[in-house]
mmCIF file of C-alpha atoms in Angstrom:
data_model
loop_
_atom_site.group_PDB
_atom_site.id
_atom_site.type_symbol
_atom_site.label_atom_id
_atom_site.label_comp_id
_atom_site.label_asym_id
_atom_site.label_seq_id
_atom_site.Cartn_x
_atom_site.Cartn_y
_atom_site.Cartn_z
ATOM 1 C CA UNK J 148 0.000 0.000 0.000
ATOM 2 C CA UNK J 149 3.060 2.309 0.551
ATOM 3 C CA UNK J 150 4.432 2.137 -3.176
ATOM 4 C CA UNK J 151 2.363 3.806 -6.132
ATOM 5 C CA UNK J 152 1.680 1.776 -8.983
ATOM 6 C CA UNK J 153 1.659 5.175 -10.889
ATOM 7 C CA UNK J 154 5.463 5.705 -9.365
ATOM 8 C CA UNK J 155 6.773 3.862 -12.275
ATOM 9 C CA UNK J 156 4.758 5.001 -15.162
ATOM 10 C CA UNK J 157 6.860 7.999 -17.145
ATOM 11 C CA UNK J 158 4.139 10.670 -18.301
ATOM 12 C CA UNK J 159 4.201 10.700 -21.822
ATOM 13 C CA UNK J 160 4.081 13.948 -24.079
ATOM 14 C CA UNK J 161 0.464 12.581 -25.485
ATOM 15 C CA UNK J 162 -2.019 9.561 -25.278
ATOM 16 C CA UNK J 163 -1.147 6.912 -22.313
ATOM 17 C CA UNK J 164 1.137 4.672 -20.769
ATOM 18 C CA UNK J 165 0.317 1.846 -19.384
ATOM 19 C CA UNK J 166 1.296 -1.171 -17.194
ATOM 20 C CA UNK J 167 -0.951 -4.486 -16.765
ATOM 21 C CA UNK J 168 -2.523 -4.880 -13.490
ATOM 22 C CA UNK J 169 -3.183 -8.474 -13.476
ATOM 23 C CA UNK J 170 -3.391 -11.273 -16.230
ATOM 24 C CA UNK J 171 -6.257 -12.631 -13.759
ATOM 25 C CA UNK J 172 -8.989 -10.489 -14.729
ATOM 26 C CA UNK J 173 -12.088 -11.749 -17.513
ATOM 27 C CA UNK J 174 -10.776 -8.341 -19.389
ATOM 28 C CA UNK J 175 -7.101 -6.434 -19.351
ATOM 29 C CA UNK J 176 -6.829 -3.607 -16.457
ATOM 30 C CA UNK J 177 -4.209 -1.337 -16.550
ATOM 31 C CA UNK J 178 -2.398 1.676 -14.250
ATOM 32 C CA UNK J 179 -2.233 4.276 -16.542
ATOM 33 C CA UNK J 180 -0.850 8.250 -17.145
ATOM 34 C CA UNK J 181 -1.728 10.409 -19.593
ATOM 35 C CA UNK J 182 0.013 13.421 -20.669
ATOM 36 C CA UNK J 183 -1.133 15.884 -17.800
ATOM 37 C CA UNK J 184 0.273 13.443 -15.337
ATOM 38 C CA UNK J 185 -2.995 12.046 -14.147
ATOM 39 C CA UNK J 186 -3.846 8.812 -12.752
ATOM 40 C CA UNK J 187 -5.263 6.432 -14.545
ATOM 41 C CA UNK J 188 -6.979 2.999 -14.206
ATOM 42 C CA UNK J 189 -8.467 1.680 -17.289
ATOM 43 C CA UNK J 190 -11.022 -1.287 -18.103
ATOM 44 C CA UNK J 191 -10.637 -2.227 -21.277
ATOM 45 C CA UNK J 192 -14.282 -4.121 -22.697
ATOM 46 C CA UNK J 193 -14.472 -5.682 -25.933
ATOM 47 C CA UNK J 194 -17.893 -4.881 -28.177
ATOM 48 C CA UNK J 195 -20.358 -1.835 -27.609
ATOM 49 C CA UNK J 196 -21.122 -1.142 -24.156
ATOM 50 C CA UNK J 197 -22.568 2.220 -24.488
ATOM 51 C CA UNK J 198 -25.990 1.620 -23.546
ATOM 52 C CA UNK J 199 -25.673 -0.596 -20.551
ATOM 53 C CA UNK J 200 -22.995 2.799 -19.410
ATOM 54 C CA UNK J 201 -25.033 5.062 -20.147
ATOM 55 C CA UNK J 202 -27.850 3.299 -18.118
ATOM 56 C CA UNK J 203 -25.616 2.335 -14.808
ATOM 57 C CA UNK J 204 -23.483 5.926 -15.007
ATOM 58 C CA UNK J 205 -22.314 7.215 -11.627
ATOM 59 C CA UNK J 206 -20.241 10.265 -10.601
ATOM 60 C CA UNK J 207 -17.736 10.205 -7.908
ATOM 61 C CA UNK J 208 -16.376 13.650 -6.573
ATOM 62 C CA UNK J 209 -12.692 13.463 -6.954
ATOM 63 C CA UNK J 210 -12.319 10.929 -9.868
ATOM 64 C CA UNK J 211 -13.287 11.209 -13.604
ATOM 65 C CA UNK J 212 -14.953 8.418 -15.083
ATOM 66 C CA UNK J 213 -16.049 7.862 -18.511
ATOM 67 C CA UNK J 214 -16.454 5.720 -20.957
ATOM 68 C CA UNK J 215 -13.913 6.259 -24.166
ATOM 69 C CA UNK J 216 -12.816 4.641 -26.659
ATOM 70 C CA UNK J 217 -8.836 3.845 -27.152
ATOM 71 C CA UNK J 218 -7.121 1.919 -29.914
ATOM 72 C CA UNK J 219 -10.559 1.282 -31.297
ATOM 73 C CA UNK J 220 -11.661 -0.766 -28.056
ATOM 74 C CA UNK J 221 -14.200 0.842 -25.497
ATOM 75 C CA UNK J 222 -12.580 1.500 -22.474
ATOM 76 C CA UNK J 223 -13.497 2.397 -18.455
ATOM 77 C CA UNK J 224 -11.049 5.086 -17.427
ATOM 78 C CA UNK J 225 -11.113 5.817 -14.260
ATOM 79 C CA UNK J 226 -8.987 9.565 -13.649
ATOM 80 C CA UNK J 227 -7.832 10.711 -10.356
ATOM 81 C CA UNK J 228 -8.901 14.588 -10.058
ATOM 82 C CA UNK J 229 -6.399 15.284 -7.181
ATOM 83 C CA UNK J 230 -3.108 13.691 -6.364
ATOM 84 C CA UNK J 231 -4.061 14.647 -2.425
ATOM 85 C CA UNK J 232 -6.270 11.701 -2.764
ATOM 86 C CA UNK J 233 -3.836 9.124 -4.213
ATOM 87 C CA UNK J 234 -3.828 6.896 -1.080
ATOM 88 C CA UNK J 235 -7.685 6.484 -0.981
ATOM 89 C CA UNK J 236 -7.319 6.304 -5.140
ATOM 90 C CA UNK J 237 -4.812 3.284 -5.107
ATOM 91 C CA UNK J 238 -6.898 1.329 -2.092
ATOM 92 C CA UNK J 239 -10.345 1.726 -4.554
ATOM 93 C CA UNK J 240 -8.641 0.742 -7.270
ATOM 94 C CA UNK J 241 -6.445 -2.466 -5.809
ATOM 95 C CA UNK J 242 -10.272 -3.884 -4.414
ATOM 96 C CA UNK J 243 -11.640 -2.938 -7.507
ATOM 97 C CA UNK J 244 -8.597 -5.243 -9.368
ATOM 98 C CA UNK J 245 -9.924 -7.737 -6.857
ATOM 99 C CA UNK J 246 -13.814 -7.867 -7.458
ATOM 100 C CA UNK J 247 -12.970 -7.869 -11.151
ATOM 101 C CA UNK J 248 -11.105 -11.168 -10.838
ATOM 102 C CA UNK J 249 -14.659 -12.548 -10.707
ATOM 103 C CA UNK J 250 -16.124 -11.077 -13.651
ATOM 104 C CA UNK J 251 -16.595 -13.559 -16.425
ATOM 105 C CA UNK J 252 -16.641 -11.085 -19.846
ATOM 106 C CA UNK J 253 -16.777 -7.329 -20.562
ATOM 107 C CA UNK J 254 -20.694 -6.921 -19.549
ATOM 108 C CA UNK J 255 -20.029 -8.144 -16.128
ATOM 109 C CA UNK J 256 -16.529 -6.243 -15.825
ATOM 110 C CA UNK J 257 -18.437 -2.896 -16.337
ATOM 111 C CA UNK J 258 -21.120 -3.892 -14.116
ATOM 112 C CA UNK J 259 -18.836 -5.027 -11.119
ATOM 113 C CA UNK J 260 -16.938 -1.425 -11.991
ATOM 114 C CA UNK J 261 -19.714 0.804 -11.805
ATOM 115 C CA UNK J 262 -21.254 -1.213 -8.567
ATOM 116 C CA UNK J 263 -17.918 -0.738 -6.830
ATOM 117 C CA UNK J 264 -17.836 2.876 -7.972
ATOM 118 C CA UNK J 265 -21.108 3.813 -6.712
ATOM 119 C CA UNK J 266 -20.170 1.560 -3.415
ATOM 120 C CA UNK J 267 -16.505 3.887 -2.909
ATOM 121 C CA UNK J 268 -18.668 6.957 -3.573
ATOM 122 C CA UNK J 269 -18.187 8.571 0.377
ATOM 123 C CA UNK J 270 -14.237 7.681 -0.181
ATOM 124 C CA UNK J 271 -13.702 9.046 -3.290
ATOM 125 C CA UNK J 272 -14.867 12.321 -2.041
ATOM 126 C CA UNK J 273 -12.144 12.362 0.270
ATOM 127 C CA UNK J 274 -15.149 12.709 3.088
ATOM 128 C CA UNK J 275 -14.308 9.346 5.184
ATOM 129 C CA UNK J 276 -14.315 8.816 8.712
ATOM 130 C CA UNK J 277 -10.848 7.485 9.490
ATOM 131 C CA UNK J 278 -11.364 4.655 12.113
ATOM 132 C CA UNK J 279 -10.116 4.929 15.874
ATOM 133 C CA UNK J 280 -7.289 2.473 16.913
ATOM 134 C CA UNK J 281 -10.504 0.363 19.170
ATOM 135 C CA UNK J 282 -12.214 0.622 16.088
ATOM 136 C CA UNK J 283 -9.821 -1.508 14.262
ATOM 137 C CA UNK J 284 -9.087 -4.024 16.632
ATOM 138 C CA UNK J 285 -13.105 -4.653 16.385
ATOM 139 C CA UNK J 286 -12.973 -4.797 13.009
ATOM 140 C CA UNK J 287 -10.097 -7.274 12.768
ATOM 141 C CA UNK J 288 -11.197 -9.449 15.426
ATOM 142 C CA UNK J 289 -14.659 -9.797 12.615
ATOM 143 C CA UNK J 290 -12.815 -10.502 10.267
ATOM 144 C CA UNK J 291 -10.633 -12.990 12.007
ATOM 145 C CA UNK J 292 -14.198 -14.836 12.856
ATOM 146 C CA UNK J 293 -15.673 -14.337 9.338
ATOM 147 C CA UNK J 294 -12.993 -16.579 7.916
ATOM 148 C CA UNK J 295 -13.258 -19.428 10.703
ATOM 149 C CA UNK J 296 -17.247 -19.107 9.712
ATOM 150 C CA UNK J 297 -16.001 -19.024 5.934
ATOM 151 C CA UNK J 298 -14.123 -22.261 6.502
ATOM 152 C CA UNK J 299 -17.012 -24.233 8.315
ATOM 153 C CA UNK J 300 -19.424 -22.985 5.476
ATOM 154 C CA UNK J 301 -20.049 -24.173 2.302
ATOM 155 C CA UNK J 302 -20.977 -21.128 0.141
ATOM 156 C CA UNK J 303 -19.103 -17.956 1.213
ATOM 157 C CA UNK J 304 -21.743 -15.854 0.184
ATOM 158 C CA UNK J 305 -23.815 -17.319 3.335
ATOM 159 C CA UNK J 306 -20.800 -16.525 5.480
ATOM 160 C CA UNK J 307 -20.350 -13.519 4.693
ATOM 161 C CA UNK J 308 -24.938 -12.135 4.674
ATOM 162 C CA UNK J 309 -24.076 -13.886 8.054
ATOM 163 C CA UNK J 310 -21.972 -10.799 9.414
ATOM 164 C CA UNK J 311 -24.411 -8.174 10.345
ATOM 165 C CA UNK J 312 -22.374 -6.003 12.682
ATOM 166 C CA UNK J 313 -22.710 -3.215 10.278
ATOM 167 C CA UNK J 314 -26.611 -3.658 9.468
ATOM 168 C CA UNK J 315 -27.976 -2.667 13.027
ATOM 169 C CA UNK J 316 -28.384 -5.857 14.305
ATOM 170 C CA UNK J 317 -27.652 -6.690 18.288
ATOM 171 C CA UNK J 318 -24.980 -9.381 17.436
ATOM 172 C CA UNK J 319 -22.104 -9.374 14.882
ATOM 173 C CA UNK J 320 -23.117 -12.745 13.260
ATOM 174 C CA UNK J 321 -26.167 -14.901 12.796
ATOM 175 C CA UNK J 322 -26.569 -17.689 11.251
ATOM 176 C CA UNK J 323 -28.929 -20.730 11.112
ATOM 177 C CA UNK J 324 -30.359 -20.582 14.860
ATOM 178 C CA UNK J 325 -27.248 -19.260 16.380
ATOM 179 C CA UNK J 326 -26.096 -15.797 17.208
ATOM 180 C CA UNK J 327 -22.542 -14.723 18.156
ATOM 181 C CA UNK J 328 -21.103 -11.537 19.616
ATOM 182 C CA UNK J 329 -17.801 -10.262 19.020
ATOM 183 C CA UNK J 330 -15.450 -8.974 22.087
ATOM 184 C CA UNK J 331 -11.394 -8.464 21.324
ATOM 185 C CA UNK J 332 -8.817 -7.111 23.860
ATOM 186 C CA UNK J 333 -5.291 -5.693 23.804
ATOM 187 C CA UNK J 334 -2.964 -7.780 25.403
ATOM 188 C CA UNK J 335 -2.472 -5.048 27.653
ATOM 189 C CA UNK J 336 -6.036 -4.612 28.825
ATOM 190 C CA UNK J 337 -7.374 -5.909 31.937
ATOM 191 C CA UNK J 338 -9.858 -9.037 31.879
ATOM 192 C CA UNK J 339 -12.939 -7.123 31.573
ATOM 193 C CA UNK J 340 -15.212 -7.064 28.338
ATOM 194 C CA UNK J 341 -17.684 -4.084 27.698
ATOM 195 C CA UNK J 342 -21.439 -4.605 26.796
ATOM 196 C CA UNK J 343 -22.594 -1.536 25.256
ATOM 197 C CA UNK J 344 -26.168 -2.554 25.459
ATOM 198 C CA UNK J 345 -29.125 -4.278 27.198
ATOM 199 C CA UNK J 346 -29.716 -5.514 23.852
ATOM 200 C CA UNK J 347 -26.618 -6.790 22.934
ATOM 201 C CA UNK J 348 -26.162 -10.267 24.934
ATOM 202 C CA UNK J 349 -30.096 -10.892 24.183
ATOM 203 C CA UNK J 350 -31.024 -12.682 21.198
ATOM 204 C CA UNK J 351 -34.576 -14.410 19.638
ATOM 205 C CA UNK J 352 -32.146 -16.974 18.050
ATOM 206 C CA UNK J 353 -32.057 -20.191 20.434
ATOM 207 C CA UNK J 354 -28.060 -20.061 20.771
ATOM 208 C CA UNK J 355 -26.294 -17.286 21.617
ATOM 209 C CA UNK J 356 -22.598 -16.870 22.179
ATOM 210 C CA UNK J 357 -19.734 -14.505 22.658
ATOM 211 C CA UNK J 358 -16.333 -14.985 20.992
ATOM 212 C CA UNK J 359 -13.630 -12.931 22.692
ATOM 213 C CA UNK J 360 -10.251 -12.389 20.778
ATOM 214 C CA UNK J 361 -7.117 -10.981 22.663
ATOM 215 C CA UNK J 362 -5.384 -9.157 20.306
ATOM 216 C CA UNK J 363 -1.198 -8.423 20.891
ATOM 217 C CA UNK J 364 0.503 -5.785 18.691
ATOM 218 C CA UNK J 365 3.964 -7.591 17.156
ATOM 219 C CA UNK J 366 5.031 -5.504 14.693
ATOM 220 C CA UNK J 367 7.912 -7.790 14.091
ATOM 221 C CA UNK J 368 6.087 -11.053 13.911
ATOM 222 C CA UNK J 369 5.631 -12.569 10.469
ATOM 223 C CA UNK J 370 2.633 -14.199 11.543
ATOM 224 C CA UNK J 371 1.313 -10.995 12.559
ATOM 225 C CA UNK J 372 -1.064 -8.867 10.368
ATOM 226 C CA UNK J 373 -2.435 -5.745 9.916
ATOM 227 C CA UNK J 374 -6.090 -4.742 8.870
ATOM 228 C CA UNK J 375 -5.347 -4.413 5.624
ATOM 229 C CA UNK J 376 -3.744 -8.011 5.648
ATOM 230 C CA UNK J 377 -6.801 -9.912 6.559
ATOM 231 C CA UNK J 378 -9.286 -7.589 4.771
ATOM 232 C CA UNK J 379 -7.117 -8.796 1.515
ATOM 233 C CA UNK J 380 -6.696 -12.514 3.035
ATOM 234 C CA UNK J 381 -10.513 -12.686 3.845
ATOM 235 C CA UNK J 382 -11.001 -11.142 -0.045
ATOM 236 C CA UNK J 383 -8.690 -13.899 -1.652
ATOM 237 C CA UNK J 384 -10.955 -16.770 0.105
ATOM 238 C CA UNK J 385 -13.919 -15.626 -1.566
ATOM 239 C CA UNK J 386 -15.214 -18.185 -4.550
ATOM 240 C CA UNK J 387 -17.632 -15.752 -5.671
ATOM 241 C CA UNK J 388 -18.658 -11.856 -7.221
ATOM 242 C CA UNK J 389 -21.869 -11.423 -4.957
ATOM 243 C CA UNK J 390 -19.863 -12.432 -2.111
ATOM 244 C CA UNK J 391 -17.316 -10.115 -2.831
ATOM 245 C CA UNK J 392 -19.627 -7.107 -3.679
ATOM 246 C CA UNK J 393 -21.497 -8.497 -0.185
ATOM 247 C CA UNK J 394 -18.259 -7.688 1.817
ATOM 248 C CA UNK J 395 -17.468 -4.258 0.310
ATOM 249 C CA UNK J 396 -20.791 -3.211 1.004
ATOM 250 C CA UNK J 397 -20.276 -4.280 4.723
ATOM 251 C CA UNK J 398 -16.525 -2.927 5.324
ATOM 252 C CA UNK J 399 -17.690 0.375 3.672
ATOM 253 C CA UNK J 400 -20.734 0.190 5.855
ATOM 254 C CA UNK J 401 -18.307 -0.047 9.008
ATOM 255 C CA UNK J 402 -15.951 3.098 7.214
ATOM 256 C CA UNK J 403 -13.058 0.939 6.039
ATOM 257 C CA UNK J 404 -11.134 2.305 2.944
ATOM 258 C CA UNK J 405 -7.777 0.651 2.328
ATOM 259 C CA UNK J 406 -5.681 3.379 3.616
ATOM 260 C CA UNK J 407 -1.860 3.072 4.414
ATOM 261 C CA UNK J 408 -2.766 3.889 8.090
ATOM 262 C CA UNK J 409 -4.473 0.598 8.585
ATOM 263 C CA UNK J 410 -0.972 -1.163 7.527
ATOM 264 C CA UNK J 411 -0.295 -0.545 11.256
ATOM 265 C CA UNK J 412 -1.047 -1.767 13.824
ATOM 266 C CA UNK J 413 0.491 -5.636 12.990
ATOM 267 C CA UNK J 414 -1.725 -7.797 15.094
ATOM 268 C CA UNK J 415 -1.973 -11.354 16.163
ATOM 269 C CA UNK J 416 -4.515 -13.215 17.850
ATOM 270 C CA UNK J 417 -3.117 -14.525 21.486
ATOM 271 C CA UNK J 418 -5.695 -15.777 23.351
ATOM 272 C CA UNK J 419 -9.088 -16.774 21.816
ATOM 273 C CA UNK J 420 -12.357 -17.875 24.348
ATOM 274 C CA UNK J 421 -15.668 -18.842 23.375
ATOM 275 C CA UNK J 422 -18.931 -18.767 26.239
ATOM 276 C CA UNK J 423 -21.747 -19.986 25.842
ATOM 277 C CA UNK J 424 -24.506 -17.739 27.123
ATOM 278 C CA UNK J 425 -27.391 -18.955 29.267
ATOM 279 C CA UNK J 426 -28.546 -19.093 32.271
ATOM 280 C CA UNK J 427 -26.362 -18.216 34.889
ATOM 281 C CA UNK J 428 -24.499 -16.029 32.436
ATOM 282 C CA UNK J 429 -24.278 -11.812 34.337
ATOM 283 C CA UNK J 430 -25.894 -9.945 32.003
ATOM 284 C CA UNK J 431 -28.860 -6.961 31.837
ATOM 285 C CA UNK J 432 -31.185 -7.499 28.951
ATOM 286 C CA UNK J 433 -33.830 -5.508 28.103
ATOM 287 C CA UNK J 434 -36.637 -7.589 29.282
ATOM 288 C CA UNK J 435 -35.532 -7.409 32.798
ATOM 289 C CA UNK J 436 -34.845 -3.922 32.855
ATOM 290 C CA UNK J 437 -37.400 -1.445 35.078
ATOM 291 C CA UNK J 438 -38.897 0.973 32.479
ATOM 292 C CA UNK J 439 -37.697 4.330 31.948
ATOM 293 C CA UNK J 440 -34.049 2.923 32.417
ATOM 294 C CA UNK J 441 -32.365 3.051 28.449
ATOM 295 C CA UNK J 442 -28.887 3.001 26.848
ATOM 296 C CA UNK J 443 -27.394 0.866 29.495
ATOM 297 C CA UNK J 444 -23.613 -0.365 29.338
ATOM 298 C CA UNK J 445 -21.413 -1.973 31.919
ATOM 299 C CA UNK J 446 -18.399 -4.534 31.986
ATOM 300 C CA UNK J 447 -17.962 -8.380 32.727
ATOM 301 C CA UNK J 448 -15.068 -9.536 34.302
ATOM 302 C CA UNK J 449 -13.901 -12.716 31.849
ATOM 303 C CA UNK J 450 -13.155 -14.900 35.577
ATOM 304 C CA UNK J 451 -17.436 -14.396 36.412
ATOM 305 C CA UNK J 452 -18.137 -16.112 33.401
ATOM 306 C CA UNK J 453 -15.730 -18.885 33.453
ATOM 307 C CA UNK J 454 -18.072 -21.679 34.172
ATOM 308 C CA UNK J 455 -19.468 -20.600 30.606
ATOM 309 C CA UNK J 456 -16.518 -21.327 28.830
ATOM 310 C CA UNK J 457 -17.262 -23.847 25.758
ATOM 311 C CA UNK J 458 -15.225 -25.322 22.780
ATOM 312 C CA UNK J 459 -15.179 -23.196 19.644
ATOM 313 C CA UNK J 460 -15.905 -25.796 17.326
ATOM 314 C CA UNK J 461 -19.518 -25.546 20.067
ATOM 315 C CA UNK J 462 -20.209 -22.443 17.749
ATOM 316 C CA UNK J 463 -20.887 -24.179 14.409
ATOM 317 C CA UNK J 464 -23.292 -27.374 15.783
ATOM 318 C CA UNK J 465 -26.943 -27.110 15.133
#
């Protein structure tokens, strides 16, 4: 994420260079320059796409795109308006590289291209909400359980419609009959988890559990990765477009861009506890609540809830 693709593409005095993104792609993508410097990334389709463009346009603030065409082939050229916003430019279009992998010809390229555009909109504008150092250790400990839910699946698209923590529901994941909540700790934080509702350990799905994750920060480690790691690892085990457009929807929901800044912190999963919760289990849920009493949050101390403690593999039975 550090080096520019654009860094060693020479402007030239007219037209384009270009450099191949990928050979893995249903149609060639390129980084690209044209003579005023700009950045490029082009699509190149093969037959007449006009109408289906025209149809599915979208505008992003910051970044040109239109539909032109170049050595007699229609192309998607995608130009970056300000070089301030190269960072965020390079992270939209490395995902977009990604998602394209999928496609299967030029119709579904430009389809998966506009999609993602209109998706990166609130990025592109250079208007996003940068997240807060808790905020990505929540993140990553998702994502961390999204691909142990990914592995135990068989379609990833149902793995991935099964992560809801960015859709307003109570508990990060539910699927089947079974609800799970997501906790994760810094290895230098004391054994205490925070509930930030009376909602939040109460569920109408029969099985209901909490997955804690005690992150460590080891920079050096070369097991250890950084959000931008495992959003890419969690990309690469994806078998399918729809579940790929799924998860960009989500991580955008949740105000992830690819940024440089999330190459740091380096983080590796220490410690890793799953409860079952039940009766017995300290917790305020709504139902039990006096009325007039609302946005109620308090802490558990991991050694009260102990007796709770289950297998993980306890997660995936029905």
């Amino acid at each position: 994420m550090t080096i520019s693709p654009w860094d060693k593409i020479t402007v030239p005095e007219k037209d384009f260079n270009v450099r191949l993104v990928s050979d893995k792609t249903a149609v060639p993508c390129f980084w690209g320059r044209d003579a005023n410097g700009s950045c490029l990334f082009i699509v190149e389709l093969q037959g007449d796409h006009a109408t289906q463009y025209r149809k599915d346009a979208v505008t992003a603030h910051g970044v040109d795109v239109d539909l032109r065409e170049i050595d007699q082939k229609q192309c998607l050229v995608l130009a970056l308006a300000k070089q301030v916003d190269r960072d965020l430019f390079t992270g939209f279009c490395r995902t977009l590289a990604t998602a394209l992998g999928l496609a299967t010809d030029s119709a579904s390229s430009l389809a998966v291209s506009l999609a993602h555009i209109r998706r990166w909109k609130t990025f592109l504008s250079g208007r996003s909400q940068h997240l807060s150092t808790e905020e990505v250790r929540g993140l990553f400990a998702e994502i961390v359980f999204l691909m142990e839910l990914i592995d135990q699946k068989a379609s990833s698209i149902v793995a991935v419609e099964a992560w809801l923590g960015s859709e307003g529901s109570h508990q990060d994941f539910i699927f089947g009959n079974t609800a799970v909540e997501i906790k994760s700790l810094s290895g230098t934080e004391r054994s205490v988890i925070r509930i930030s509702s009376e909602d939040q350990l109460e569920s109408l799905n029969d099985r209901l559990f909490l997955r804690l994750y005690r992150l460590g920060n080891l920079p050096d480690s070369v097991q250890a990765q950084s959000l931008n790691d495992i959003v890419t690892a969690v990309q690469n085990r994806l078998d399918d477009a729809d579940a790929i457009e799924a998860l960009d929807r989500k991580l955008t929901a949740r105000g992830y861009a690819p940024l440089p800044e999330y190459d740091l912190p380096r983080l590796i999963v220490s410690e890793m506890h799953s409860y079952r919760i039940g009766e017995g289990f300290p917790r305020l849920v709504r139902s039990q609540i006096p009325a007039g009493i609302a946005n109620v949050a308090y802490d558990i101390k991991l050694e009260a809830i102990a007796f709770c403690e289950c297998e993980a593999t306890t997660l995936f039975m029905e």
